[in-house]
Amino acid sequence: MGLRINETVPNFTAMTDQGEISFHDWIGDSYAILFSHPKDYTPVCTTEFGAVAQLADEWAKRGTKVIGLSVDGVEDHKGWKSDIENVAGTTAGFPIIADEGLEVSKAFDMLPADAYLPDGRTPADSATVRSVFIIGPDKKLRLSMTYPMTVGRNFAEVLRALDALQMTDGKPLAAPANWQPGQDVIVGLALDDDAAAAQFGALDIKLPYLRFAKDPS
């Protein structure tokens, strides 16, 4: 069974290119994003790591830590980072987990329990390790996305989703389709019209069950 939204994510100890971490301790009181890759020195993954590196200031503004994962070793990660930084034109300051034994990939249900890495393997042998997990400070999974090998991830969308999660965290609010920060948000049905207006200001009522208010953030 896969990891479900609002379940506590697995804790683990692992080596990264920046030393050993205990995952829950590393998250601390922050939001965290774990993004995984099937192999070092692969073209799409290099552009994705570069995109994450270029958004460093945006993650920091949102109090969010980012960490990569690939099923190669620490020394490969260190060498690959040089390529990533050359392509991205910036420092890749986040750690990369060395998941050579596939323990983390299996714990997060990115690979089946019987998966293994054969000699002379290719990225196809760990193809489903291409996921994004957004995790709250409570260590619970808030959102996950999984992509096929041929589609590079849109980290602008990951950032938008993070904004929506943080905007709605602990509030009776939801982000509508295609929402961007600053746009109106949906007020949950747990509040009647009077209570919703008292908490969030004037409502734009489209339907009895579809009520908009200004973005409180």
PDB file of C-alpha atoms in Angstrom:
ATOM      1  CA  MET A   1       0.000   0.000   0.000  1.00  0.00           C
ATOM      2  CA  GLY A   2       1.337   3.405  -0.931  1.00  0.00           C
ATOM      3  CA  LEU A   3       1.997   6.283   1.418  1.00  0.00           C
ATOM      4  CA  ARG A   4      -1.223   8.254   1.890  1.00  0.00           C
ATOM      5  CA  ILE A   5      -1.850  11.966   2.343  1.00  0.00           C
ATOM      6  CA  ASN A   6      -1.741  12.949   6.051  1.00  0.00           C
ATOM      7  CA  GLU A   7       0.183   9.827   7.064  1.00  0.00           C
ATOM      8  CA  THR A   8       3.464  10.296   8.909  1.00  0.00           C
ATOM      9  CA  VAL A   9       6.288   9.759   6.439  1.00  0.00           C
ATOM     10  CA  PRO A  10       8.909   7.091   7.152  1.00  0.00           C
ATOM     11  CA  ASN A  11      11.844   8.124   9.269  1.00  0.00           C
ATOM     12  CA  PHE A  12      15.255   6.867   8.174  1.00  0.00           C
ATOM     13  CA  THR A  13      18.963   7.407   8.586  1.00  0.00           C
ATOM     14  CA  ALA A  14      20.921   7.823   5.359  1.00  0.00           C
ATOM     15  CA  MET A  15      24.143   9.150   3.934  1.00  0.00           C
ATOM     16  CA  THR A  16      24.070  12.217   1.728  1.00  0.00           C
ATOM     17  CA  ASP A  17      26.756  14.165  -0.071  1.00  0.00           C
ATOM     18  CA  GLN A  18      26.694  16.458   2.998  1.00  0.00           C
ATOM     19  CA  GLY A  19      26.974  13.710   5.611  1.00  0.00           C
ATOM     20  CA  GLU A  20      24.577  11.446   7.493  1.00  0.00           C
ATOM     21  CA  ILE A  21      21.050  12.585   8.325  1.00  0.00           C
ATOM     22  CA  SER A  22      18.140  11.308  10.374  1.00  0.00           C
ATOM     23  CA  PHE A  23      15.214  12.381   8.232  1.00  0.00           C
ATOM     24  CA  HIS A  24      12.713  13.565  10.854  1.00  0.00           C
ATOM     25  CA  ASP A  25      15.448  15.405  12.753  1.00  0.00           C
ATOM     26  CA  TRP A  26      16.630  16.978   9.494  1.00  0.00           C
ATOM     27  CA  ILE A  27      13.094  18.246   8.778  1.00  0.00           C
ATOM     28  CA  GLY A  28      12.849  19.784  12.240  1.00  0.00           C
ATOM     29  CA  ASP A  29      10.096  22.400  12.412  1.00  0.00           C
ATOM     30  CA  SER A  30      10.178  23.170   8.679  1.00  0.00           C
ATOM     31  CA  TYR A  31       8.230  22.120   5.668  1.00  0.00           C
ATOM     32  CA  ALA A  32      10.323  19.771   3.554  1.00  0.00           C
ATOM     33  CA  ILE A  33      10.383  18.578  -0.045  1.00  0.00           C
ATOM     34  CA  LEU A  34      11.922  15.246  -1.011  1.00  0.00           C
ATOM     35  CA  PHE A  35      12.427  14.845  -4.760  1.00  0.00           C
ATOM     36  CA  SER A  36      13.808  11.628  -6.170  1.00  0.00           C
ATOM     37  CA  HIS A  37      15.663  10.542  -9.288  1.00  0.00           C
ATOM     38  CA  PRO A  38      16.450   7.176 -10.910  1.00  0.00           C
ATOM     39  CA  LYS A  39      20.152   7.775 -11.554  1.00  0.00           C
ATOM     40  CA  ASP A  40      22.957  10.327 -11.444  1.00  0.00           C
ATOM     41  CA  TYR A  41      24.351  11.864 -14.635  1.00  0.00           C
ATOM     42  CA  THR A  42      21.050  11.655 -16.493  1.00  0.00           C
ATOM     43  CA  PRO A  43      19.812  14.513 -18.693  1.00  0.00           C
ATOM     44  CA  VAL A  44      16.283  15.261 -17.462  1.00  0.00           C
ATOM     45  CA  CYS A  45      17.327  14.858 -13.834  1.00  0.00           C
ATOM     46  CA  THR A  46      20.175  17.316 -14.304  1.00  0.00           C
ATOM     47  CA  THR A  47      17.747  19.989 -15.508  1.00  0.00           C
ATOM     48  CA  GLU A  48      15.419  19.229 -12.589  1.00  0.00           C
ATOM     49  CA  PHE A  49      18.141  19.502  -9.944  1.00  0.00           C
ATOM     50  CA  GLY A  50      19.185  22.738 -11.596  1.00  0.00           C
ATOM     51  CA  ALA A  51      15.645  24.094 -11.381  1.00  0.00           C
ATOM     52  CA  VAL A  52      15.522  23.296  -7.664  1.00  0.00           C
ATOM     53  CA  ALA A  53      18.869  25.024  -7.130  1.00  0.00           C
ATOM     54  CA  GLN A  54      17.663  28.159  -8.948  1.00  0.00           C
ATOM     55  CA  LEU A  55      14.675  28.364  -6.569  1.00  0.00           C
ATOM     56  CA  ALA A  56      16.825  28.363  -3.405  1.00  0.00           C
ATOM     57  CA  ASP A  57      15.651  31.821  -2.316  1.00  0.00           C
ATOM     58  CA  GLU A  58      12.013  30.849  -2.853  1.00  0.00           C
ATOM     59  CA  TRP A  59      12.295  27.723  -0.695  1.00  0.00           C
ATOM     60  CA  ALA A  60      13.992  29.782   2.019  1.00  0.00           C
ATOM     61  CA  LYS A  61      11.226  32.422   1.974  1.00  0.00           C
ATOM     62  CA  ARG A  62       8.722  29.664   2.688  1.00  0.00           C
ATOM     63  CA  GLY A  63      10.731  28.057   5.475  1.00  0.00           C
ATOM     64  CA  THR A  64      11.092  24.891   3.411  1.00  0.00           C
ATOM     65  CA  LYS A  65      14.030  22.499   3.211  1.00  0.00           C
ATOM     66  CA  VAL A  66      14.665  20.554   0.002  1.00  0.00           C
ATOM     67  CA  ILE A  67      16.527  17.290  -0.363  1.00  0.00           C
ATOM     68  CA  GLY A  68      17.202  15.120  -3.398  1.00  0.00           C
ATOM     69  CA  LEU A  69      17.498  11.359  -3.663  1.00  0.00           C
ATOM     70  CA  SER A  70      19.191   9.159  -6.224  1.00  0.00           C
ATOM     71  CA  VAL A  71      20.132   5.499  -6.083  1.00  0.00           C
ATOM     72  CA  ASP A  72      23.832   6.162  -6.685  1.00  0.00           C
ATOM     73  CA  GLY A  73      26.554   6.763  -4.106  1.00  0.00           C
ATOM     74  CA  VAL A  74      27.886   9.830  -2.359  1.00  0.00           C
ATOM     75  CA  GLU A  75      30.920  10.267  -4.591  1.00  0.00           C
ATOM     76  CA  ASP A  76      28.753  10.122  -7.704  1.00  0.00           C
ATOM     77  CA  HIS A  77      26.454  12.731  -6.135  1.00  0.00           C
ATOM     78  CA  LYS A  78      29.373  15.073  -5.477  1.00  0.00           C
ATOM     79  CA  GLY A  79      30.631  14.767  -9.044  1.00  0.00           C
ATOM     80  CA  TRP A  80      27.167  15.164 -10.531  1.00  0.00           C
ATOM     81  CA  LYS A  81      26.586  18.328  -8.531  1.00  0.00           C
ATOM     82  CA  SER A  82      29.359  20.034 -10.477  1.00  0.00           C
ATOM     83  CA  ASP A  83      27.477  19.344 -13.707  1.00  0.00           C
ATOM     84  CA  ILE A  84      24.190  20.512 -12.158  1.00  0.00           C
ATOM     85  CA  GLU A  85      25.745  23.769 -10.997  1.00  0.00           C
ATOM     86  CA  ASN A  86      27.348  24.392 -14.383  1.00  0.00           C
ATOM     87  CA  VAL A  87      24.014  23.911 -16.151  1.00  0.00           C
ATOM     88  CA  ALA A  88      21.997  25.881 -13.589  1.00  0.00           C
ATOM     89  CA  GLY A  89      24.499  28.698 -13.159  1.00  0.00           C
ATOM     90  CA  THR A  90      24.129  28.568  -9.389  1.00  0.00           C
ATOM     91  CA  THR A  91      25.109  26.553  -6.324  1.00  0.00           C
ATOM     92  CA  ALA A  92      23.132  23.418  -5.502  1.00  0.00           C
ATOM     93  CA  GLY A  93      23.209  23.760  -1.735  1.00  0.00           C
ATOM     94  CA  PHE A  94      20.740  21.012  -0.872  1.00  0.00           C
ATOM     95  CA  PRO A  95      21.825  17.485   0.114  1.00  0.00           C
ATOM     96  CA  ILE A  96      21.292  14.397  -2.055  1.00  0.00           C
ATOM     97  CA  ILE A  97      20.505  11.071  -0.359  1.00  0.00           C
ATOM     98  CA  ALA A  98      22.567   8.096  -1.516  1.00  0.00           C
ATOM     99  CA  ASP A  99      19.904   5.374  -1.691  1.00  0.00           C
ATOM    100  CA  GLU A 100      22.127   2.621  -3.083  1.00  0.00           C
ATOM    101  CA  GLY A 101      20.262  -0.097  -1.186  1.00  0.00           C
ATOM    102  CA  LEU A 102      16.851   1.275  -2.252  1.00  0.00           C
ATOM    103  CA  GLU A 103      15.690   1.428   1.372  1.00  0.00           C
ATOM    104  CA  VAL A 104      14.234   4.933   1.108  1.00  0.00           C
ATOM    105  CA  SER A 105      12.763   4.347  -2.354  1.00  0.00           C
ATOM    106  CA  LYS A 106      10.932   1.277  -1.069  1.00  0.00           C
ATOM    107  CA  ALA A 107       9.844   2.920   2.192  1.00  0.00           C
ATOM    108  CA  PHE A 108       8.205   5.720   0.183  1.00  0.00           C
ATOM    109  CA  ASP A 109       6.659   3.164  -2.205  1.00  0.00           C
ATOM    110  CA  MET A 110       8.575   4.453  -5.224  1.00  0.00           C
ATOM    111  CA  LEU A 111       9.826   0.959  -6.030  1.00  0.00           C
ATOM    112  CA  PRO A 112       8.365  -2.487  -5.253  1.00  0.00           C
ATOM    113  CA  ALA A 113       9.708  -4.452  -2.300  1.00  0.00           C
ATOM    114  CA  ASP A 114      11.511  -6.925  -4.588  1.00  0.00           C
ATOM    115  CA  ALA A 115      13.280  -4.266  -6.684  1.00  0.00           C
ATOM    116  CA  TYR A 116      17.055  -4.491  -6.974  1.00  0.00           C
ATOM    117  CA  LEU A 117      19.797  -2.841  -8.997  1.00  0.00           C
ATOM    118  CA  PRO A 118      21.404  -5.272 -11.471  1.00  0.00           C
ATOM    119  CA  ASP A 119      24.967  -4.983 -12.680  1.00  0.00           C
ATOM    120  CA  GLY A 120      25.225  -2.574 -15.590  1.00  0.00           C
ATOM    121  CA  ARG A 121      21.871  -1.099 -14.695  1.00  0.00           C
ATOM    122  CA  THR A 122      20.236   1.774 -16.546  1.00  0.00           C
ATOM    123  CA  PRO A 123      17.759   4.406 -15.280  1.00  0.00           C
ATOM    124  CA  ALA A 124      14.961   2.106 -16.495  1.00  0.00           C
ATOM    125  CA  ASP A 125      15.789  -0.284 -13.643  1.00  0.00           C
ATOM    126  CA  SER A 126      14.702   2.367 -11.120  1.00  0.00           C
ATOM    127  CA  ALA A 127      12.325   4.265 -13.378  1.00  0.00           C
ATOM    128  CA  THR A 128       9.551   4.887 -10.868  1.00  0.00           C
ATOM    129  CA  VAL A 129      11.937   6.738  -8.582  1.00  0.00           C
ATOM    130  CA  ARG A 130      10.779  10.067  -9.995  1.00  0.00           C
ATOM    131  CA  SER A 131       8.537  11.554  -7.340  1.00  0.00           C
ATOM    132  CA  VAL A 132       8.009  14.676  -5.240  1.00  0.00           C
ATOM    133  CA  PHE A 133       6.835  14.592  -1.629  1.00  0.00           C
ATOM    134  CA  ILE A 134       5.866  17.741   0.273  1.00  0.00           C
ATOM    135  CA  ILE A 135       5.998  17.105   4.014  1.00  0.00           C
ATOM    136  CA  GLY A 136       4.686  19.318   6.802  1.00  0.00           C
ATOM    137  CA  PRO A 137       6.490  20.264  10.024  1.00  0.00           C
ATOM    138  CA  ASP A 138       4.370  17.559  11.669  1.00  0.00           C
ATOM    139  CA  LYS A 139       6.206  15.012   9.468  1.00  0.00           C
ATOM    140  CA  LYS A 140       2.984  14.163   7.636  1.00  0.00           C
ATOM    141  CA  LEU A 141       2.713  13.844   3.874  1.00  0.00           C
ATOM    142  CA  ARG A 142       0.830  16.822   2.477  1.00  0.00           C
ATOM    143  CA  LEU A 143       1.194  16.198  -1.281  1.00  0.00           C
ATOM    144  CA  SER A 144       2.872  13.782  -3.670  1.00  0.00           C
ATOM    145  CA  MET A 145       3.482  13.740  -7.421  1.00  0.00           C
ATOM    146  CA  THR A 146       4.989  11.005  -9.592  1.00  0.00           C
ATOM    147  CA  TYR A 147       6.200  11.539 -13.157  1.00  0.00           C
ATOM    148  CA  PRO A 148       7.261   9.200 -15.965  1.00  0.00           C
ATOM    149  CA  MET A 149      10.819   9.117 -17.250  1.00  0.00           C
ATOM    150  CA  THR A 150      10.096  11.292 -20.276  1.00  0.00           C
ATOM    151  CA  VAL A 151       8.479  14.254 -18.477  1.00  0.00           C
ATOM    152  CA  GLY A 152      10.571  16.733 -16.537  1.00  0.00           C
ATOM    153  CA  ARG A 153       8.910  18.060 -13.421  1.00  0.00           C
ATOM    154  CA  ASN A 154       7.544  21.591 -13.274  1.00  0.00           C
ATOM    155  CA  PHE A 155       9.035  23.004 -10.094  1.00  0.00           C
ATOM    156  CA  ALA A 156       7.070  26.211 -10.534  1.00  0.00           C
ATOM    157  CA  GLU A 157       4.012  23.989  -9.956  1.00  0.00           C
ATOM    158  CA  VAL A 158       5.674  22.418  -6.910  1.00  0.00           C
ATOM    159  CA  LEU A 159       6.238  25.939  -5.561  1.00  0.00           C
ATOM    160  CA  ARG A 160       2.614  26.901  -6.309  1.00  0.00           C
ATOM    161  CA  ALA A 161       1.360  23.779  -4.546  1.00  0.00           C
ATOM    162  CA  LEU A 162       3.571  24.569  -1.550  1.00  0.00           C
ATOM    163  CA  ASP A 163       2.095  28.084  -1.416  1.00  0.00           C
ATOM    164  CA  ALA A 164      -1.420  26.640  -1.479  1.00  0.00           C
ATOM    165  CA  LEU A 165      -0.611  24.143   1.277  1.00  0.00           C
ATOM    166  CA  GLN A 166       0.880  26.795   3.510  1.00  0.00           C
ATOM    167  CA  MET A 167      -1.958  29.240   2.817  1.00  0.00           C
ATOM    168  CA  THR A 168      -4.591  26.671   3.797  1.00  0.00           C
ATOM    169  CA  ASP A 169      -2.678  25.007   6.653  1.00  0.00           C
ATOM    170  CA  GLY A 170      -4.950  24.912   9.686  1.00  0.00           C
ATOM    171  CA  LYS A 171      -7.547  27.157   8.055  1.00  0.00           C
ATOM    172  CA  PRO A 172     -10.983  26.337   6.554  1.00  0.00           C
ATOM    173  CA  LEU A 173      -9.750  27.368   3.111  1.00  0.00           C
ATOM    174  CA  ALA A 174      -8.937  25.705  -0.199  1.00  0.00           C
ATOM    175  CA  ALA A 175      -7.181  26.797  -3.375  1.00  0.00           C
ATOM    176  CA  PRO A 176      -9.329  26.638  -6.542  1.00  0.00           C
ATOM    177  CA  ALA A 177      -8.165  25.338  -9.901  1.00  0.00           C
ATOM    178  CA  ASN A 178      -5.140  27.172 -11.309  1.00  0.00           C
ATOM    179  CA  TRP A 179      -4.856  29.311  -8.154  1.00  0.00           C
ATOM    180  CA  GLN A 180      -1.879  31.617  -7.819  1.00  0.00           C
ATOM    181  CA  PRO A 181      -0.821  33.466  -4.652  1.00  0.00           C
ATOM    182  CA  GLY A 182      -2.855  36.622  -4.188  1.00  0.00           C
ATOM    183  CA  GLN A 183      -5.908  35.310  -5.995  1.00  0.00           C
ATOM    184  CA  ASP A 184      -9.205  34.629  -4.241  1.00  0.00           C
ATOM    185  CA  VAL A 185      -9.552  31.415  -2.264  1.00  0.00           C
ATOM    186  CA  ILE A 186     -12.469  29.115  -1.458  1.00  0.00           C
ATOM    187  CA  VAL A 187     -13.978  29.170   2.029  1.00  0.00           C
ATOM    188  CA  GLY A 188     -14.797  25.749   3.448  1.00  0.00           C
ATOM    189  CA  LEU A 189     -18.334  24.656   4.217  1.00  0.00           C
ATOM    190  CA  ALA A 190     -17.535  24.183   7.905  1.00  0.00           C
ATOM    191  CA  LEU A 191     -18.349  27.905   8.288  1.00  0.00           C
ATOM    192  CA  ASP A 192     -21.754  29.400   7.529  1.00  0.00           C
ATOM    193  CA  ASP A 193     -21.900  32.651   5.561  1.00  0.00           C
ATOM    194  CA  ASP A 194     -21.888  34.906   8.613  1.00  0.00           C
ATOM    195  CA  ALA A 195     -18.979  33.116  10.284  1.00  0.00           C
ATOM    196  CA  ALA A 196     -17.043  33.001   7.019  1.00  0.00           C
ATOM    197  CA  ALA A 197     -17.522  36.723   6.423  1.00  0.00           C
ATOM    198  CA  ALA A 198     -16.555  37.525  10.009  1.00  0.00           C
ATOM    199  CA  GLN A 199     -13.302  35.595   9.623  1.00  0.00           C
ATOM    200  CA  PHE A 200     -12.329  36.326   6.035  1.00  0.00           C
ATOM    201  CA  GLY A 201     -14.246  39.465   5.014  1.00  0.00           C
ATOM    202  CA  ALA A 202     -16.739  39.951   2.212  1.00  0.00           C
ATOM    203  CA  LEU A 203     -17.642  36.814   0.323  1.00  0.00           C
ATOM    204  CA  ASP A 204     -18.151  36.344  -3.395  1.00  0.00           C
ATOM    205  CA  ILE A 205     -20.850  33.666  -3.390  1.00  0.00           C
ATOM    206  CA  LYS A 206     -21.025  31.871  -6.739  1.00  0.00           C
ATOM    207  CA  LEU A 207     -23.112  28.952  -5.472  1.00  0.00           C
ATOM    208  CA  PRO A 208     -24.314  28.002  -1.985  1.00  0.00           C
ATOM    209  CA  TYR A 209     -21.359  25.642  -1.751  1.00  0.00           C
ATOM    210  CA  LEU A 210     -18.825  27.770  -3.689  1.00  0.00           C
ATOM    211  CA  ARG A 211     -17.817  30.913  -1.815  1.00  0.00           C
ATOM    212  CA  PHE A 212     -14.696  32.963  -2.484  1.00  0.00           C
ATOM    213  CA  ALA A 213     -12.784  35.340  -0.203  1.00  0.00           C
ATOM    214  CA  LYS A 214      -9.608  37.367  -0.547  1.00  0.00           C
ATOM    215  CA  ASP A 215      -6.346  35.506  -0.034  1.00  0.00           C
ATOM    216  CA  PRO A 216      -5.658  36.051   3.690  1.00  0.00           C
ATOM    217  CA  SER A 217      -1.895  35.797   3.163  1.00  0.00           C
TER     218      SER A 217
END
